[in-house]
Structure formats: C-alpha cells, structure tokens
Steps between C-alpha positions, in 0.01 A plus 500: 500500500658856420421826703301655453239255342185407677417053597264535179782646264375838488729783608445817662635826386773705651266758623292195681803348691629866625149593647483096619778596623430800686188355673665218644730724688267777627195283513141613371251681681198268460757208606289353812714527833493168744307640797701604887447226804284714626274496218505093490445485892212720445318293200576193690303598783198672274525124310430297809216717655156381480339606236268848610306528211332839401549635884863699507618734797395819260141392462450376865199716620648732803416381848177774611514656825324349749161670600563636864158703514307225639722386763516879650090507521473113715787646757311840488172289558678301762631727721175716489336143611748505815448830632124425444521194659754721843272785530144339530487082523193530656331633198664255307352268657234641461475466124569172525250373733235742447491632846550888605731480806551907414164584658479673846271242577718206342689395854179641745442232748134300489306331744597225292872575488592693813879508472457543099833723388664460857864334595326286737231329219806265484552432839363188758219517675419525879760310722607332174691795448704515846842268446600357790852344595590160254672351874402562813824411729529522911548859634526596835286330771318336148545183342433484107146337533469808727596782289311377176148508741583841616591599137139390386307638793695868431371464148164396643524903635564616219198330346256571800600862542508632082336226335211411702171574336286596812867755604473621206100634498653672843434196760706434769777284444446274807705205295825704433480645865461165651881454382642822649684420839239682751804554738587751290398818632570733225319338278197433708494878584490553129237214384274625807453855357560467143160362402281735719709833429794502259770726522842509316680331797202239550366410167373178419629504109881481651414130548163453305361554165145621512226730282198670627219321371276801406793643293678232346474145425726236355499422102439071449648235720868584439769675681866530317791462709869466475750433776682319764608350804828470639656357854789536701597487874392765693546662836558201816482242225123587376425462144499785323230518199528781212169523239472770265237439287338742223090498511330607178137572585212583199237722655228674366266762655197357713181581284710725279553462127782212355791684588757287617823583701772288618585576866910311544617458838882391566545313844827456695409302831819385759352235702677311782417140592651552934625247679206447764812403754593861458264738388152508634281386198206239422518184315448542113552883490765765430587824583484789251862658494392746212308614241487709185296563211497651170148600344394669170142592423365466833403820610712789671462719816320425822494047570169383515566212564448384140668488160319790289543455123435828317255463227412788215617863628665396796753255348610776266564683828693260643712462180690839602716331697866372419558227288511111643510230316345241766589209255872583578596196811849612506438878631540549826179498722418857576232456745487365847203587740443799237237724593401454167478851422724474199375435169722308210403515121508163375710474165293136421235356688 
C-alpha cells in the first residue's frame, strides 16, 4: 500500500491530508468529550433510583401552611369554659340539672328540710353525733370497766340536758340533774334559782338547752350535733371528763309564718368522776368543774331563762353584731357564764 492511498485504492489529495492533518492535532469542536467521575458517579446513582415517573422535585405541589385559626377559637372557647365554670359552679349546675340554686329562696330551710343549705345537713344525729373514747383504760381510783360506764353516763348528760325533747319545750331537766353531784354547793345554788328567776350568774342555759314554748318551737324530730368526749386523770385521782359538743337546733316561730332559724349552741363541760374515799360525792354522779358556751341566733340582752331565736325584723337586728362563724370548732370558746348580752353575726348557719 503507498501513502497516501486509501484501503479501497482511492487517494486523497494534498489539501485533504494537510487539513486531516491539522484536525488530528488540535481536535474538532463537535468531537464528544468522555464525561468527569463526577459526572459518571452522578448517572450511576440517577440509573439505580426507582423509577418516579411524571412526579419530579420541580413539580411537587408546595407543602400549605397549616390552618392555625381554628385551634386559637377551641383554646379561646376553653378557657372562657374555665373561668365560667371558677366564678359560678352553682349555676352550672344549674344548667345541667335544671335546678335554680341562684334563687334567694334556693338554700331557705323547709319544714321538710330544716338544716337545707347548712354545714350541719351533713352531720350525725342526736347522741350519734357525740364520739366517745375508742379505749377506755384504768385512771385514778377507776378501773377500765369503770371509766367506759362513767364515759356513757357523761354522754347520757349531754343527751338529757340539750337533746331531751320535753328540756327542750322548756321542762325541767329532772334526768340530767339527777346526775349532778348534789354535794356540790355551787351548783345547787345555781340550779335552785335559775329556773324560777334567771340572772347572768344563775342561768339555766349555762347547763341546759331550752325555748319558750309560746315563742319558739323545734323544726321535725332532729337535732344536729358534732363533738366529743375526752378523759384524763384529774385532781386526787378523779376522772376527769371533757365534752364539747356543737348543737344545731331548727326553730320556727310558734303560730308565726314558715320562717325557719337555726339556733347553734357550742358546749364545753369539765366533769370530774371523785373518789368517794376523798371527796364528798354520791354514787353515779359528778361534779361540775366548769362550763362554757358559745351561742348564735339565740337572742341577746337580759336571760330569760330561754333560748330566743329572732324571727323577721328582729333577726336583722341582731345581725349588727360582729362576725362568728359558729361552724368554726377550732376557735377558741369566747363565752363562759356570759351574761349573754353580746350578740355575734353568724357568717353560716
């Protein structure tokens, strides 16, 4: 084969070879180019994706903006709810049930419902409401059997002298007094007088709870009470007997209209069971070392001799006084052998 002379026998001309030539050396510029390793890492990676079809990252549909509006109004509604709910449950409940607790008349006590919007509608009944002592143990000149009998028969005082029906329509309470040591002089002085002309020193309502029968008279069968009765040894070994005990008593006016008020009488008795070896007592009886009483809506001023509610114009009188909240047990009593000249305006009743 000679140069310049193509594999078919054909031969180029001088002009062809130079240019031939010339291209070879500085290349053409629609020569393709073998692509960078970048590029081939790149197509490698596109080749072994999953196919996507029609859906690329410039024609995914942007993300909207979540719609906040709706959330703000349920934790407006919410919170409105809650201060509803703070401010006034009773008429909340209310709209649920029906009822219309808002009324000045809504918590008035009935004939049928005496202690009806009171602390005490909760409370025991009669002596049921008087704890006594879980153990009775020896004290003094007393053995255990001893000390739970005197325990019960200082209740049984407690129930004779405020809870008796016939004491409490203004009868003598021959029971209670029956239990009261009559070698006790003071006392006697005082339950000798008391009845027939009370004063502040000799008033029977220290000891008793009583209403006049043409004034007052008691609301149903039931009296509210609350209390007490603790033990320790006393003076020469006696036993030593604390009650205080909180009487709730519904009354309404005798012939009057159905007004009813709630006369509540706190209690604190000291009794001492003596030694009969060493103080001059009879069997089955105690002395009375003292006595005190709290009272709210009873009447004010000169004793009669009876608890006087005030009913219509003269409770609002009476309500002029400072404020007492007679429900309160842990106040300190503020009365003992009070004239009862001093009037307290009971907070709840």
């Amino acid at each position: 084969m000679g140069a310049g002379t193509e594999p078919d026998g054909s031969s180029r001309s001088d002009e062809e070879w130079e240019r031939f030539l010339r291209e070879s050396v500085a290349g053409t510029a629609d020569a393709p180019k073998e692509p960078s390793a970048r590029a081939r890492e790149v197509a490698r990676r596109l080749r072994a994706e999953p196919d996507r079809g029609s859906e690329g990252w410039r024609n995914h549909p942007p993300t909207r903006p979540k719609r906040r509006v709706g959330r703000y109004v349920v934790g407006l509604l919410a919170v409105l709810a809650l201060l509803v709910v703070g401010l006034a449950p009773g008429r909340v409940v209310d709209l649920v049930t029906g009822s219309d607790s808002s009324r000045p008349d809504a918590q008035r006590p009935t004939a049928q419902d005496p202690f009806r919007g009171s602390p005490a509608a909760t409370w025991a009944s009669g002596a049921a409401g008087i704890a006594m002592p879980k153990e009775a143990k020896a004290v003094g000149w007393m053995s255990a059997a001893e000390v739970e009998r005197a325990l019960a028969r200082s209740r049984d005082f407690l129930v004779a002298s405020s809870l008796d029906r016939g004491v409490l329509r203004g009868e003598r309470p021959e029971k209670a007094i029956a239990l009261i040591n009559p070698q006790q002089k003071d006392v006697q002085a005082l339950l000798k007088t008391a009845f027939r002309t009370p004063t502040e020193k000799h008033d029977p309502l220290l000891l008793f709870s009583r209403f006049q029968p043409s004034r007052a008279h008691l609301v149903g069968d039931v009296v509210k009470t609350r209390g007490r009765l603790t033990y320790r040894e006393g003076e020469r070994g006696a036993l030593r007997v604390t009650a205080d005990v909180t009487f709730v008593y519904p009354v309404a006016r005798t012939g009057g209209d159905d007004e009813i008020v709630r006369t509540i009488v706190r209690r604190e008795l000291v009794l001492s069971w003596d030694d009969p070896d060493k103080v001059i007592t009879e069997p089955g009886t105690f002395s009375i070392v003292s006595y005190k009483y709290d009272m709210t809506n009873g009447g004010c001023g000169t004793p009669t001799g009876y608890f006087v509610p005030p009913f219509g114009p003269d409770r609002q009188a009476e309500e002029t006084g400072r404020e007492v909240d007679p429900y309160d047990r842990d106040t300190p009593f503020g009365r003992g052998g009070s004239s009862g000249d001093e009037c307290g305006r009971a907070t709840r009743s």
